């Protein structure tokens, strides 16, 4: 089988290696699509040459004791599970586990072995490219929007990359009155408007907090979702809601917070949310394909990473296709 081995995010070799065999409670997945995550570059720089966890594919073989899935099942991967024993897990917050288990890597290859607990069924009518977006790109924003309690509210979404654009859609789908998008990249502001935002603000052309207050006087929308790692945007998101307003951070958060405003950080979604996430995708409550700007075959994975990380003005979600037929 072919697999990508990274030296840096932009130095990669395609190697031929033996196809892995699933062990007890494991499955072999034929990878049909793997979406590039913003964390992949950090994972590579941290010394892991085999990133890739936003995976969708087909179960090809099951190991001893597997009961959840069978050969031929179409699946996506929930790549992080709690230990079940730490205080967070015992309290029902396994997504914040102190000793998480990482269940699948190496998605930029033709096959990957994963624990059966990592496998989530793809809904009917959702293809593999869309399926690779169900966890990180849909599930995590879903958790953020649910935490923000957006129904009936005006909501500011800071950062209109794939996560922010998904938040725009989810806010409207889940009952927000209006969504105001903030992003310095014109193509992303245009996409936010296409997906239903009422206003798109360029923070390099005007003071975004003042723009929000003009749209929702006198102190701006009561809810903000920050889907960018920019510290400036994180602070502005906090300043852009009134006292007792709510701010949810997805990609990060500034070092200092305001005790007069409610803030929460989301980094993944609960496995128990997947049924709702899958239902949204199945009934087309969100437009997944709108967020996919580029697809590449496995042999062009270096180009895929360059497009994702060096061309933010041109790219949104970039997906690698190790096999044909997606």
mmCIF file of C-alpha atoms in Angstrom:
data_model
loop_
_atom_site.group_PDB
_atom_site.id
_atom_site.type_symbol
_atom_site.label_atom_id
_atom_site.label_comp_id
_atom_site.label_asym_id
_atom_site.label_seq_id
_atom_site.Cartn_x
_atom_site.Cartn_y
_atom_site.Cartn_z
ATOM 1 C CA UNK A 1 0.000 0.000 0.000
ATOM 2 C CA UNK A 2 1.017 3.622 -0.503
ATOM 3 C CA UNK A 3 1.366 6.003 2.431
ATOM 4 C CA UNK A 4 2.621 9.572 2.866
ATOM 5 C CA UNK A 5 5.574 10.083 5.236
ATOM 6 C CA UNK A 6 6.114 13.720 6.205
ATOM 7 C CA UNK A 7 9.443 15.297 7.171
ATOM 8 C CA UNK A 8 7.928 18.779 7.315
ATOM 9 C CA UNK A 9 4.454 19.926 6.264
ATOM 10 C CA UNK A 10 5.857 20.550 2.777
ATOM 11 C CA UNK A 11 8.402 17.724 2.507
ATOM 12 C CA UNK A 12 6.791 14.351 2.012
ATOM 13 C CA UNK A 13 7.556 11.011 0.386
ATOM 14 C CA UNK A 14 5.041 8.480 -0.883
ATOM 15 C CA UNK A 15 6.266 5.092 0.315
ATOM 16 C CA UNK A 16 5.240 1.510 -0.374
ATOM 17 C CA UNK A 17 4.675 -0.415 2.864
ATOM 18 C CA UNK A 18 2.894 -3.684 3.738
ATOM 19 C CA UNK A 19 -0.839 -3.415 4.250
ATOM 20 C CA UNK A 20 -1.486 -3.543 8.022
ATOM 21 C CA UNK A 21 -3.494 -6.295 9.696
ATOM 22 C CA UNK A 22 -6.142 -5.467 12.292
ATOM 23 C CA UNK A 23 -5.576 -6.849 15.761
ATOM 24 C CA UNK A 24 -8.207 -7.735 18.368
ATOM 25 C CA UNK A 25 -11.013 -5.143 18.446
ATOM 26 C CA UNK A 26 -9.488 -3.375 15.442
ATOM 27 C CA UNK A 27 -10.617 -2.885 11.855
ATOM 28 C CA UNK A 28 -8.803 -2.262 8.592
ATOM 29 C CA UNK A 29 -10.256 0.720 6.729
ATOM 30 C CA UNK A 30 -9.789 1.451 3.046
ATOM 31 C CA UNK A 31 -9.315 5.226 3.172
ATOM 32 C CA UNK A 32 -11.416 6.969 0.539
ATOM 33 C CA UNK A 33 -10.995 10.551 1.767
ATOM 34 C CA UNK A 34 -8.932 12.355 4.397
ATOM 35 C CA UNK A 35 -9.511 16.068 4.988
ATOM 36 C CA UNK A 36 -6.554 18.213 6.016
ATOM 37 C CA UNK A 37 -6.907 19.567 9.549
ATOM 38 C CA UNK A 38 -5.249 22.779 10.731
ATOM 39 C CA UNK A 39 -3.563 20.694 13.433
ATOM 40 C CA UNK A 40 -1.818 18.434 10.896
ATOM 41 C CA UNK A 41 1.063 20.875 10.394
ATOM 42 C CA UNK A 42 1.571 21.097 14.172
ATOM 43 C CA UNK A 43 1.455 17.305 14.473
ATOM 44 C CA UNK A 44 4.174 16.945 11.827
ATOM 45 C CA UNK A 45 6.347 19.623 13.444
ATOM 46 C CA UNK A 46 5.892 17.784 16.734
ATOM 47 C CA UNK A 47 7.618 14.733 15.274
ATOM 48 C CA UNK A 48 4.747 12.583 13.989
ATOM 49 C CA UNK A 49 5.338 11.820 10.274
ATOM 50 C CA UNK A 50 1.916 10.206 9.884
ATOM 51 C CA UNK A 51 -0.880 12.748 10.420
ATOM 52 C CA UNK A 52 -4.393 12.466 9.059
ATOM 53 C CA UNK A 53 -7.409 11.823 11.284
ATOM 54 C CA UNK A 54 -10.383 13.317 9.381
ATOM 55 C CA UNK A 55 -10.990 10.012 7.634
ATOM 56 C CA UNK A 56 -13.864 8.441 5.726
ATOM 57 C CA UNK A 57 -13.690 5.024 4.139
ATOM 58 C CA UNK A 58 -14.882 1.434 3.982
ATOM 59 C CA UNK A 59 -14.235 -1.333 6.501
ATOM 60 C CA UNK A 60 -12.280 -3.972 4.588
ATOM 61 C CA UNK A 61 -11.396 -6.433 7.348
ATOM 62 C CA UNK A 62 -12.213 -6.864 11.030
ATOM 63 C CA UNK A 63 -10.081 -8.309 13.798
ATOM 64 C CA UNK A 64 -10.988 -10.777 16.496
ATOM 65 C CA UNK A 65 -13.796 -9.692 18.803
ATOM 66 C CA UNK A 66 -15.107 -6.830 16.654
ATOM 67 C CA UNK A 67 -18.863 -6.395 17.126
ATOM 68 C CA UNK A 68 -19.683 -2.796 16.218
ATOM 69 C CA UNK A 69 -18.934 -2.922 12.482
ATOM 70 C CA UNK A 70 -18.501 -5.430 9.659
ATOM 71 C CA UNK A 71 -16.664 -5.588 6.357
ATOM 72 C CA UNK A 72 -18.287 -3.310 3.789
ATOM 73 C CA UNK A 73 -19.548 -0.699 6.267
ATOM 74 C CA UNK A 74 -18.968 2.932 5.295
ATOM 75 C CA UNK A 75 -17.503 4.814 8.248
ATOM 76 C CA UNK A 76 -15.923 7.997 9.453
ATOM 77 C CA UNK A 77 -13.531 8.179 12.392
ATOM 78 C CA UNK A 78 -14.040 9.571 15.888
ATOM 79 C CA UNK A 79 -10.358 9.666 16.639
ATOM 80 C CA UNK A 80 -10.238 10.527 20.337
ATOM 81 C CA UNK A 81 -11.941 8.701 23.210
ATOM 82 C CA UNK A 82 -11.848 9.190 26.951
ATOM 83 C CA UNK A 83 -10.219 6.762 29.364
ATOM 84 C CA UNK A 84 -13.478 6.257 31.271
ATOM 85 C CA UNK A 85 -11.742 6.591 34.634
ATOM 86 C CA UNK A 86 -10.549 10.186 35.180
ATOM 87 C CA UNK A 87 -12.809 12.724 36.966
ATOM 88 C CA UNK A 88 -13.891 14.304 33.658
ATOM 89 C CA UNK A 89 -14.944 10.973 32.171
ATOM 90 C CA UNK A 90 -16.783 9.959 35.334
ATOM 91 C CA UNK A 91 -18.673 13.261 35.220
ATOM 92 C CA UNK A 92 -19.712 12.701 31.599
ATOM 93 C CA UNK A 93 -17.166 15.078 30.041
ATOM 94 C CA UNK A 94 -15.063 12.456 28.266
ATOM 95 C CA UNK A 95 -14.160 14.973 25.551
ATOM 96 C CA UNK A 96 -12.045 16.702 28.252
ATOM 97 C CA UNK A 97 -10.398 13.447 29.356
ATOM 98 C CA UNK A 98 -7.052 13.739 31.149
ATOM 99 C CA UNK A 99 -5.733 10.554 29.496
ATOM 100 C CA UNK A 100 -7.420 10.354 26.081
ATOM 101 C CA UNK A 101 -6.895 7.485 23.668
ATOM 102 C CA UNK A 102 -6.091 8.474 20.095
ATOM 103 C CA UNK A 103 -7.659 5.822 17.933
ATOM 104 C CA UNK A 104 -6.585 6.481 14.349
ATOM 105 C CA UNK A 105 -3.821 8.301 12.470
ATOM 106 C CA UNK A 106 -2.136 7.926 9.103
ATOM 107 C CA UNK A 107 -5.118 8.956 6.993
ATOM 108 C CA UNK A 108 -2.863 10.025 4.118
ATOM 109 C CA UNK A 109 -2.440 6.436 3.049
ATOM 110 C CA UNK A 110 -4.482 3.812 1.272
ATOM 111 C CA UNK A 111 -5.358 1.865 4.428
ATOM 112 C CA UNK A 112 -5.458 2.546 8.138
ATOM 113 C CA UNK A 113 -6.096 0.389 11.192
ATOM 114 C CA UNK A 114 -8.441 1.839 13.799
ATOM 115 C CA UNK A 115 -10.077 0.629 16.983
ATOM 116 C CA UNK A 116 -13.668 -0.429 16.371
ATOM 117 C CA UNK A 117 -14.834 2.203 18.879
ATOM 118 C CA UNK A 118 -13.505 4.874 16.523
ATOM 119 C CA UNK A 119 -15.870 3.869 13.710
ATOM 120 C CA UNK A 120 -19.026 5.908 13.174
ATOM 121 C CA UNK A 121 -21.482 5.014 10.387
ATOM 122 C CA UNK A 122 -21.762 7.325 7.400
ATOM 123 C CA UNK A 123 -25.388 8.335 6.778
ATOM 124 C CA UNK A 124 -27.034 7.297 3.533
ATOM 125 C CA UNK A 125 -26.599 9.881 0.802
ATOM 126 C CA UNK A 126 -23.406 11.305 2.316
ATOM 127 C CA UNK A 127 -20.393 10.587 0.119
ATOM 128 C CA UNK A 128 -16.844 10.001 1.320
ATOM 129 C CA UNK A 129 -15.652 13.571 0.747
ATOM 130 C CA UNK A 130 -18.554 14.867 2.821
ATOM 131 C CA UNK A 131 -17.994 12.050 5.303
ATOM 132 C CA UNK A 132 -14.446 13.216 6.000
ATOM 133 C CA UNK A 133 -15.947 16.508 7.228
ATOM 134 C CA UNK A 134 -18.483 15.050 9.660
ATOM 135 C CA UNK A 135 -16.313 14.985 12.784
ATOM 136 C CA UNK A 136 -13.917 17.930 13.023
ATOM 137 C CA UNK A 137 -15.581 20.230 10.482
ATOM 138 C CA UNK A 138 -19.211 19.617 11.450
ATOM 139 C CA UNK A 139 -19.138 17.932 14.857
ATOM 140 C CA UNK A 140 -16.892 20.451 16.610
ATOM 141 C CA UNK A 141 -18.794 23.543 15.352
ATOM 142 C CA UNK A 142 -22.026 21.779 16.304
ATOM 143 C CA UNK A 143 -20.775 21.490 19.882
ATOM 144 C CA UNK A 144 -19.772 25.168 19.843
ATOM 145 C CA UNK A 145 -23.103 26.405 18.500
ATOM 146 C CA UNK A 146 -25.078 24.258 20.932
ATOM 147 C CA UNK A 147 -22.978 25.599 23.822
ATOM 148 C CA UNK A 148 -23.560 29.177 22.652
ATOM 149 C CA UNK A 149 -27.377 28.812 22.832
ATOM 150 C CA UNK A 150 -28.013 30.764 19.638
ATOM 151 C CA UNK A 151 -31.779 30.382 19.193
ATOM 152 C CA UNK A 152 -33.366 33.807 18.707
ATOM 153 C CA UNK A 153 -30.013 35.573 19.063
ATOM 154 C CA UNK A 154 -27.871 37.720 16.844
ATOM 155 C CA UNK A 155 -24.509 35.962 16.598
ATOM 156 C CA UNK A 156 -21.085 37.217 15.533
ATOM 157 C CA UNK A 157 -18.819 34.579 13.973
ATOM 158 C CA UNK A 158 -15.156 35.570 14.046
ATOM 159 C CA UNK A 159 -13.057 33.770 11.449
ATOM 160 C CA UNK A 160 -14.598 32.302 8.297
ATOM 161 C CA UNK A 161 -12.413 29.343 7.534
ATOM 162 C CA UNK A 162 -14.154 25.958 7.339
ATOM 163 C CA UNK A 163 -15.044 25.916 11.052
ATOM 164 C CA UNK A 164 -16.402 29.451 11.050
ATOM 165 C CA UNK A 165 -18.387 28.937 7.856
ATOM 166 C CA UNK A 166 -19.894 25.810 9.347
ATOM 167 C CA UNK A 167 -20.831 27.853 12.419
ATOM 168 C CA UNK A 168 -22.580 30.386 10.167
ATOM 169 C CA UNK A 169 -24.736 27.598 8.733
ATOM 170 C CA UNK A 170 -25.391 25.897 12.056
ATOM 171 C CA UNK A 171 -26.385 29.120 13.806
ATOM 172 C CA UNK A 172 -29.047 29.767 11.184
ATOM 173 C CA UNK A 173 -30.154 26.129 11.111
ATOM 174 C CA UNK A 174 -30.532 26.126 14.906
ATOM 175 C CA UNK A 175 -32.594 29.294 15.102
ATOM 176 C CA UNK A 176 -30.299 32.319 15.263
ATOM 177 C CA UNK A 177 -31.976 35.585 14.293
ATOM 178 C CA UNK A 178 -28.962 36.920 12.362
ATOM 179 C CA UNK A 179 -25.323 36.002 11.810
ATOM 180 C CA UNK A 180 -22.583 38.580 11.318
ATOM 181 C CA UNK A 181 -19.324 37.203 9.898
ATOM 182 C CA UNK A 182 -15.911 38.783 10.532
ATOM 183 C CA UNK A 183 -12.892 37.849 8.397
ATOM 184 C CA UNK A 184 -10.095 39.742 6.602
ATOM 185 C CA UNK A 185 -10.217 37.521 3.485
ATOM 186 C CA UNK A 186 -12.730 38.745 0.911
ATOM 187 C CA UNK A 187 -13.494 35.312 -0.581
ATOM 188 C CA UNK A 188 -14.386 33.984 2.853
ATOM 189 C CA UNK A 189 -16.647 36.940 3.594
ATOM 190 C CA UNK A 190 -18.368 36.322 0.260
ATOM 191 C CA UNK A 191 -18.875 32.662 1.151
ATOM 192 C CA UNK A 192 -20.323 33.626 4.541
ATOM 193 C CA UNK A 193 -22.889 35.827 2.803
ATOM 194 C CA UNK A 194 -23.667 33.039 0.337
ATOM 195 C CA UNK A 195 -24.312 30.691 3.264
ATOM 196 C CA UNK A 196 -26.752 33.115 4.878
ATOM 197 C CA UNK A 197 -24.846 35.683 6.940
ATOM 198 C CA UNK A 198 -26.631 39.045 7.082
ATOM 199 C CA UNK A 199 -23.413 41.060 7.203
ATOM 200 C CA UNK A 200 -19.726 40.363 6.554
ATOM 201 C CA UNK A 201 -17.179 42.681 8.177
ATOM 202 C CA UNK A 202 -13.580 43.235 7.064
ATOM 203 C CA UNK A 203 -11.620 43.882 10.298
ATOM 204 C CA UNK A 204 -8.758 45.431 8.317
ATOM 205 C CA UNK A 205 -11.047 48.078 6.797
ATOM 206 C CA UNK A 206 -13.113 49.091 9.830
ATOM 207 C CA UNK A 207 -13.290 48.577 13.560
ATOM 208 C CA UNK A 208 -15.198 45.283 13.776
ATOM 209 C CA UNK A 209 -16.552 45.903 17.282
ATOM 210 C CA UNK A 210 -18.008 49.242 16.180
ATOM 211 C CA UNK A 211 -19.474 47.578 13.074
ATOM 212 C CA UNK A 212 -21.176 44.966 15.254
ATOM 213 C CA UNK A 213 -22.591 47.648 17.519
ATOM 214 C CA UNK A 214 -24.008 49.519 14.537
ATOM 215 C CA UNK A 215 -25.713 46.354 13.320
ATOM 216 C CA UNK A 216 -26.982 45.338 16.771
ATOM 217 C CA UNK A 217 -27.129 48.513 18.904
ATOM 218 C CA UNK A 218 -26.185 49.552 21.416
ATOM 219 C CA UNK A 219 -23.565 46.976 22.515
ATOM 220 C CA UNK A 220 -23.489 44.396 19.729
ATOM 221 C CA UNK A 221 -24.825 40.837 19.489
ATOM 222 C CA UNK A 222 -25.180 38.900 22.732
ATOM 223 C CA UNK A 223 -23.387 35.835 21.350
ATOM 224 C CA UNK A 224 -20.041 35.401 19.605
ATOM 225 C CA UNK A 225 -18.260 32.317 18.283
ATOM 226 C CA UNK A 226 -14.543 32.689 17.644
ATOM 227 C CA UNK A 227 -13.250 30.183 15.083
ATOM 228 C CA UNK A 228 -9.761 31.589 14.598
ATOM 229 C CA UNK A 229 -6.541 31.310 16.578
ATOM 230 C CA UNK A 230 -5.841 35.025 16.272
ATOM 231 C CA UNK A 231 -5.392 36.538 19.740
ATOM 232 C CA UNK A 232 -6.585 39.900 18.410
ATOM 233 C CA UNK A 233 -9.794 38.322 17.123
ATOM 234 C CA UNK A 234 -10.227 36.432 20.381
ATOM 235 C CA UNK A 235 -10.034 39.632 22.416
ATOM 236 C CA UNK A 236 -12.265 41.500 19.978
ATOM 237 C CA UNK A 237 -14.858 38.714 20.146
ATOM 238 C CA UNK A 238 -14.973 39.190 23.912
ATOM 239 C CA UNK A 239 -15.201 42.983 23.609
ATOM 240 C CA UNK A 240 -17.851 42.698 20.910
ATOM 241 C CA UNK A 241 -20.558 41.260 23.168
ATOM 242 C CA UNK A 242 -22.278 43.147 25.997
ATOM 243 C CA UNK A 243 -21.799 42.337 29.686
ATOM 244 C CA UNK A 244 -23.284 38.917 30.437
ATOM 245 C CA UNK A 245 -22.868 38.039 26.761
ATOM 246 C CA UNK A 246 -21.570 34.638 25.668
ATOM 247 C CA UNK A 247 -18.389 33.803 23.744
ATOM 248 C CA UNK A 248 -17.431 30.309 22.575
ATOM 249 C CA UNK A 249 -13.907 29.679 21.307
ATOM 250 C CA UNK A 250 -13.166 26.814 18.932
ATOM 251 C CA UNK A 251 -9.599 27.196 17.683
ATOM 252 C CA UNK A 252 -8.127 28.847 20.787
ATOM 253 C CA UNK A 253 -8.723 31.708 23.174
ATOM 254 C CA UNK A 254 -6.838 34.781 24.401
ATOM 255 C CA UNK A 255 -4.878 34.566 27.612
ATOM 256 C CA UNK A 256 -7.083 37.023 29.480
ATOM 257 C CA UNK A 257 -10.856 36.788 29.743
ATOM 258 C CA UNK A 258 -13.512 39.161 31.051
ATOM 259 C CA UNK A 259 -15.218 38.069 34.251
ATOM 260 C CA UNK A 260 -18.355 39.966 33.200
ATOM 261 C CA UNK A 261 -18.834 37.799 30.117
ATOM 262 C CA UNK A 262 -19.395 34.050 29.794
ATOM 263 C CA UNK A 263 -16.654 32.204 27.871
ATOM 264 C CA UNK A 264 -16.213 28.559 26.933
ATOM 265 C CA UNK A 265 -13.680 26.678 24.815
ATOM 266 C CA UNK A 266 -14.581 23.780 22.518
ATOM 267 C CA UNK A 267 -11.930 21.533 20.992
ATOM 268 C CA UNK A 268 -14.006 18.505 19.922
ATOM 269 C CA UNK A 269 -17.539 17.187 20.140
ATOM 270 C CA UNK A 270 -19.057 14.446 22.267
ATOM 271 C CA UNK A 271 -19.474 11.076 20.637
ATOM 272 C CA UNK A 272 -23.084 11.124 21.844
ATOM 273 C CA UNK A 273 -23.677 14.163 19.583
ATOM 274 C CA UNK A 274 -22.905 12.169 16.445
ATOM 275 C CA UNK A 275 -26.489 11.071 15.833
ATOM 276 C CA UNK A 276 -27.544 14.728 15.609
ATOM 277 C CA UNK A 277 -24.518 15.584 13.461
ATOM 278 C CA UNK A 278 -25.243 12.723 11.061
ATOM 279 C CA UNK A 279 -28.900 13.714 10.841
ATOM 280 C CA UNK A 280 -27.949 17.276 9.893
ATOM 281 C CA UNK A 281 -25.693 15.969 7.139
ATOM 282 C CA UNK A 282 -28.224 13.425 5.910
ATOM 283 C CA UNK A 283 -31.089 15.898 5.502
ATOM 284 C CA UNK A 284 -28.785 18.584 4.060
ATOM 285 C CA UNK A 285 -29.325 20.948 6.964
ATOM 286 C CA UNK A 286 -25.808 22.174 6.204
ATOM 287 C CA UNK A 287 -23.976 22.422 2.881
ATOM 288 C CA UNK A 288 -20.806 20.403 3.366
ATOM 289 C CA UNK A 289 -19.597 20.467 -0.231
ATOM 290 C CA UNK A 290 -19.603 24.279 -0.259
ATOM 291 C CA UNK A 291 -16.686 24.149 2.181
ATOM 292 C CA UNK A 292 -14.512 21.868 0.015
ATOM 293 C CA UNK A 293 -12.387 24.059 -2.227
ATOM 294 C CA UNK A 294 -9.884 21.464 -3.487
ATOM 295 C CA UNK A 295 -9.371 17.709 -3.744
ATOM 296 C CA UNK A 296 -6.093 15.956 -4.581
ATOM 297 C CA UNK A 297 -5.040 12.357 -5.203
ATOM 298 C CA UNK A 298 -2.575 10.855 -2.730
ATOM 299 C CA UNK A 299 0.425 11.320 -5.026
ATOM 300 C CA UNK A 300 -0.181 15.098 -4.898
ATOM 301 C CA UNK A 301 -0.463 15.347 -1.123
ATOM 302 C CA UNK A 302 2.388 17.894 -0.955
ATOM 303 C CA UNK A 303 0.424 20.202 -3.270
ATOM 304 C CA UNK A 304 -2.618 19.688 -1.075
ATOM 305 C CA UNK A 305 -0.708 20.830 2.019
ATOM 306 C CA UNK A 306 0.722 23.825 0.179
ATOM 307 C CA UNK A 307 -2.742 24.856 -0.939
ATOM 308 C CA UNK A 308 -4.158 24.470 2.567
ATOM 309 C CA UNK A 309 -1.410 26.211 4.524
ATOM 310 C CA UNK A 310 0.189 28.629 2.051
ATOM 311 C CA UNK A 311 -2.877 29.833 0.148
ATOM 312 C CA UNK A 312 -5.600 30.760 2.650
ATOM 313 C CA UNK A 313 -6.994 33.305 0.185
ATOM 314 C CA UNK A 314 -7.698 30.495 -2.282
ATOM 315 C CA UNK A 315 -8.562 27.510 -0.114
ATOM 316 C CA UNK A 316 -11.113 26.328 2.405
ATOM 317 C CA UNK A 317 -11.289 22.615 3.153
ATOM 318 C CA UNK A 318 -8.751 20.559 1.210
ATOM 319 C CA UNK A 319 -9.330 16.802 0.935
ATOM 320 C CA UNK A 320 -6.886 14.066 -0.095
ATOM 321 C CA UNK A 321 -8.311 11.053 -1.977
ATOM 322 C CA UNK A 322 -6.098 7.948 -1.618
ATOM 323 C CA UNK A 323 -8.437 5.884 -3.817
ATOM 324 C CA UNK A 324 -10.590 6.719 -6.806
ATOM 325 C CA UNK A 325 -14.356 6.510 -6.601
ATOM 326 C CA UNK A 326 -15.310 9.264 -4.148
#
